[in-house]
Tab-separated table of C-alpha atoms in Angstrom:
chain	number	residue	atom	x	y	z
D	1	UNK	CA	8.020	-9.578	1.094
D	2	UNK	CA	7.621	-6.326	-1.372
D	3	UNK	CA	10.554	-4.284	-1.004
D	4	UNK	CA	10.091	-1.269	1.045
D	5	UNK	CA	10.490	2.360	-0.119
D	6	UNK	CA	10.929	4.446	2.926
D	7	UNK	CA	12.833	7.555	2.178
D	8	UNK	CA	9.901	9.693	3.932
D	9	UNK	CA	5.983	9.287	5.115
D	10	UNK	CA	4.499	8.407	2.102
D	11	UNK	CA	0.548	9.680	1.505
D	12	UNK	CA	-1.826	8.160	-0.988
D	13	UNK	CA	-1.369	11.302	-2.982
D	14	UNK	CA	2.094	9.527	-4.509
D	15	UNK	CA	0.353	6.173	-4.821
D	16	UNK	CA	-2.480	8.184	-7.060
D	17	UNK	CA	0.473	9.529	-9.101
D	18	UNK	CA	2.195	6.857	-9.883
D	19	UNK	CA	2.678	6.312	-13.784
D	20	UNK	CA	-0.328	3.712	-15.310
D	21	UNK	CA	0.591	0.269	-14.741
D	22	UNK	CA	3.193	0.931	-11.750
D	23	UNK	CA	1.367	-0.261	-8.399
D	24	UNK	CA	2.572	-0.354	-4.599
D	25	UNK	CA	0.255	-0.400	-1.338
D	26	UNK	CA	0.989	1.861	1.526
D	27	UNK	CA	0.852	1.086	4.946
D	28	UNK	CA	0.961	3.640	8.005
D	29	UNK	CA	3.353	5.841	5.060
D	30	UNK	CA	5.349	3.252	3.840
D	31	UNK	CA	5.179	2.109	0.220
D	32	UNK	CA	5.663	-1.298	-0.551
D	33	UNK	CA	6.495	-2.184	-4.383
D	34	UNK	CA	3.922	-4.692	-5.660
D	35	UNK	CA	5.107	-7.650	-8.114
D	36	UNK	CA	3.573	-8.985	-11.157
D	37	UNK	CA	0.976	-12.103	-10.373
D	38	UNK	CA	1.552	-15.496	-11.374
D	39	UNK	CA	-0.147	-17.486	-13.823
D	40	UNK	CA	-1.762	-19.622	-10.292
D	41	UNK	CA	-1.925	-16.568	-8.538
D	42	UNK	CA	-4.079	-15.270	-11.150
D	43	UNK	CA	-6.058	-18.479	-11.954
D	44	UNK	CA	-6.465	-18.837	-7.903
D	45	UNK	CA	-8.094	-15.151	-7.545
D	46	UNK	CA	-10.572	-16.036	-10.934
D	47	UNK	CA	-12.209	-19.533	-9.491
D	48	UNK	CA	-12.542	-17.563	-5.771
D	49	UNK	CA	-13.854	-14.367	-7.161
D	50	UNK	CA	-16.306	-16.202	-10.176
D	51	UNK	CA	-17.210	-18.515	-7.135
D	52	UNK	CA	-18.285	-15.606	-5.102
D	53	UNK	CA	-19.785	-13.192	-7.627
D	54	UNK	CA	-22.169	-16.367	-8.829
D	55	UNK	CA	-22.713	-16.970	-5.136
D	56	UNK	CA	-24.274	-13.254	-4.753
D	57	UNK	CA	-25.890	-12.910	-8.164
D	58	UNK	CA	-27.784	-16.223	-7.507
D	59	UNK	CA	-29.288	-14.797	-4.229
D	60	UNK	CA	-29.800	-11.806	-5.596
D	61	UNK	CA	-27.400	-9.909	-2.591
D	62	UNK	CA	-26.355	-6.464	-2.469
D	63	UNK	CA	-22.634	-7.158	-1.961
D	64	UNK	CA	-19.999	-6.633	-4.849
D	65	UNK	CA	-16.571	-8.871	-5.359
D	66	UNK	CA	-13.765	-6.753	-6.937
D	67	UNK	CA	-10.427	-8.648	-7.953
D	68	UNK	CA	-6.810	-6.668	-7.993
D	69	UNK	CA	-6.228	-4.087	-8.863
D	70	UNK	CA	-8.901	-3.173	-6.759
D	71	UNK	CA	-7.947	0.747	-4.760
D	72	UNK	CA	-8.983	0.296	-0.998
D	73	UNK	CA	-8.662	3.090	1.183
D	74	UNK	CA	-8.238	1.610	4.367
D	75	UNK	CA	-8.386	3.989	7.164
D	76	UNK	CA	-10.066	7.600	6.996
D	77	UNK	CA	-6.552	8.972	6.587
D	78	UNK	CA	-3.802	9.141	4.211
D	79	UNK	CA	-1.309	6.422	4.911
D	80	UNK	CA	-2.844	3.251	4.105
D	81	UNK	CA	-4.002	2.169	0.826
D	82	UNK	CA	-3.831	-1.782	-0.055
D	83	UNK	CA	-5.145	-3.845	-3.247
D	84	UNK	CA	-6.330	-6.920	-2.003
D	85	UNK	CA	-6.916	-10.068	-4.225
D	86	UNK	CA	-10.162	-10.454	-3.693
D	87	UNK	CA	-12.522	-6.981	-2.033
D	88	UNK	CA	-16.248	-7.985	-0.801
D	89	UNK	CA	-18.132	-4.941	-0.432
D	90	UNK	CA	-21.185	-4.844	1.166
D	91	UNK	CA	-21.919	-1.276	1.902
D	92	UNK	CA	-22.478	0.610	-1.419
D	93	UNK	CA	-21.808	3.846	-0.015
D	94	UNK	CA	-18.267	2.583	0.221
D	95	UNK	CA	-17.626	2.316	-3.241
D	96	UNK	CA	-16.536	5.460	-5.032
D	97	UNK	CA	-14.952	5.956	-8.112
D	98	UNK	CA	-11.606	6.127	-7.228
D	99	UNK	CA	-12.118	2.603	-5.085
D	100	UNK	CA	-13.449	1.272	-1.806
D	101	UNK	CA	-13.601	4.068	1.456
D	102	UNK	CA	-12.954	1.959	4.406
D	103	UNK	CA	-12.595	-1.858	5.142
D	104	UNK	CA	-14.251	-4.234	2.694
D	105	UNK	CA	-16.340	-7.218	4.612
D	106	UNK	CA	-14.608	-9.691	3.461
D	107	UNK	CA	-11.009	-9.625	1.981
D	108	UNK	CA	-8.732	-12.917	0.418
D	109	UNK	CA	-5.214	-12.363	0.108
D	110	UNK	CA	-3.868	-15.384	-2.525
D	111	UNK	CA	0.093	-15.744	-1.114
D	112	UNK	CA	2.451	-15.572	-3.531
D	113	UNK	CA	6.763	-15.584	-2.603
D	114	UNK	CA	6.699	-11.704	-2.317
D	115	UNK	CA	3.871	-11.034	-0.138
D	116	UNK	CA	3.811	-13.789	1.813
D	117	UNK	CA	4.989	-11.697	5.552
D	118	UNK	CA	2.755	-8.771	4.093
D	119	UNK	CA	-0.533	-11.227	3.240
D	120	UNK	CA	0.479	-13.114	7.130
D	121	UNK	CA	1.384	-10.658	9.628
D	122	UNK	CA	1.461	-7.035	8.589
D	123	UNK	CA	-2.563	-7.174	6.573
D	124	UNK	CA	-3.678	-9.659	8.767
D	125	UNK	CA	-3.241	-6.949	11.922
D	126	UNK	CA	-3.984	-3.755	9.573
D	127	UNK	CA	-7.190	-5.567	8.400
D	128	UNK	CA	-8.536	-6.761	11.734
D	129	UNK	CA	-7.944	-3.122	13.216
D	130	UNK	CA	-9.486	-1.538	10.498
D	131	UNK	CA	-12.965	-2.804	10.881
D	132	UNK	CA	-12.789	-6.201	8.036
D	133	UNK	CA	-15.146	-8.828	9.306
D	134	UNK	CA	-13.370	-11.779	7.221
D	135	UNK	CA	-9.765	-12.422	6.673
D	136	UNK	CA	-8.806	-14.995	4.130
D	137	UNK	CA	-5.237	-15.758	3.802
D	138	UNK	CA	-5.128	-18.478	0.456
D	139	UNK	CA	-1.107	-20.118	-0.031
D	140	UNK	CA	-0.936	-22.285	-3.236
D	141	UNK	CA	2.309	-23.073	-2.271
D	142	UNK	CA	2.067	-24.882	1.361
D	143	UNK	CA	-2.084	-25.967	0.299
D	144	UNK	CA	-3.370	-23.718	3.186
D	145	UNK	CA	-6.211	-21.667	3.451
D	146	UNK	CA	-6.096	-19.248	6.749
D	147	UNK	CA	-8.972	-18.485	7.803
D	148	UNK	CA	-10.041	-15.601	10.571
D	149	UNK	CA	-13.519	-14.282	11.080
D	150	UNK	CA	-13.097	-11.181	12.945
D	151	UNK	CA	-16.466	-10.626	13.819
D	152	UNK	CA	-17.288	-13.672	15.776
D	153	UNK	CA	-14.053	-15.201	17.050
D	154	UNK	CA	-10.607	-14.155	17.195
D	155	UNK	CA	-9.165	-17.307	16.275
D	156	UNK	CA	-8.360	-18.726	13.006
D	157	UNK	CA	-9.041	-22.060	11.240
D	158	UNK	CA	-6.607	-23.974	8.859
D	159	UNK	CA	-7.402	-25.649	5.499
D	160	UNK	CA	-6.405	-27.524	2.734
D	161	UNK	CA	-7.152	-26.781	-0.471
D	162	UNK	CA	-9.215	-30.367	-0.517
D	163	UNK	CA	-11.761	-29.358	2.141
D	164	UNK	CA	-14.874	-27.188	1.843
D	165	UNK	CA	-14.562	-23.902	3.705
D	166	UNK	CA	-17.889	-22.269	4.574
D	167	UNK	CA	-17.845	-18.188	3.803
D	168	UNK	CA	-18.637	-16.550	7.224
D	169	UNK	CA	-20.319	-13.278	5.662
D	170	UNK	CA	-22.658	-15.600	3.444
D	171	UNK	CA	-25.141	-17.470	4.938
D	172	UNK	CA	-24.838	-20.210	2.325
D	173	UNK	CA	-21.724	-19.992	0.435
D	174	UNK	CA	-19.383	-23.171	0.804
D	175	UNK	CA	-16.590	-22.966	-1.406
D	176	UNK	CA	-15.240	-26.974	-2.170
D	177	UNK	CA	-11.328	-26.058	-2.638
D	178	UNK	CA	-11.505	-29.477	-4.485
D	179	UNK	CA	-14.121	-28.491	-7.483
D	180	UNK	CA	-12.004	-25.044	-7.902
D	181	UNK	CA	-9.757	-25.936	-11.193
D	182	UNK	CA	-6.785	-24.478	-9.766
């Protein structure tokens, strides 16, 4: 898990000043030191997000797929800021220069050793509360994709990453885990 920083109640006003290249997430005013990606943490988040963002340019949808770092603003106040992964945006009055105001549609998390009880228990709760409809959670390392569609169910679905997992936001998009080259 990123190491925690809690000397006081952290706003976003210190993540916005940290020096370029430095990033952490906050959550209800606690920073949370982010690590360098892998190489298959990267090449995970490229095959989902190029899936995706020919997915909507091919139907010709208003939705927008941002990879890390991506700013999201999670709440309308000051304590929680995150960088998923992988943002879907649907609204475009959400997106503002300095990021994404409120919860993205659709949000993948790709697990990597230092977030995995961040990407599992502490997102997974801040996301559903904060209004995401779909909650990826994608782990290279145990070939598990998590699946939880807030919007319909509150239950989650397990995968592999050889099955073919059917985007709930998207009428049509099936991703095939298989044909990814990851």
């Amino acid at each position: 898990m990123p190491l925690a920083r809690q000397i006081e109640t952290y706003t976003t006003d210190y993540i916005e000043s940290l020096p370029e290249g430095e990033r952490a997430e906050l959550i209800d005013g606690i920073i949370y030191d982010l690590a360098s990606p892998t190489p298959k943490h990267q090449s995970v988040s490229l095959e989902l997000v190029t899936t995706i963002n020919n997915y909507i340019k091919a139907k010709g949808g208003d939705c927008k797929p941002f990879i890390a770092p991506f700013a999201v603003y999670l709440n309308a106040d000051s304590y929680n800021y995150v960088e998923p992964d992988i943002s879907v945006i649907c609204d475009p009055n959400k997106i503002t220069d300095k990021g994404c105001e409120g919860a993205p549609d659709w949000v993948i998390e790709v697990v990597s050793a230092s977030s995995r009880k961040m990407d599992y228990y502490l997102k997974l709760f801040k996301y559903r509360t904060a209004g995401v409809c779909e909650y990826w959670i994608v782990d290279p390392d145990k070939n598990r994709i998590t699946v939880y569609n807030f919007e319909s169910l509150e239950e989650s679905f397990e995968y592999t990453f050889d099955d073919t997992i059917k985007a709930g936001i998207f009428k049509e998009l099936v991703i095939d885990f298989k044909q990814l080259d990851i």
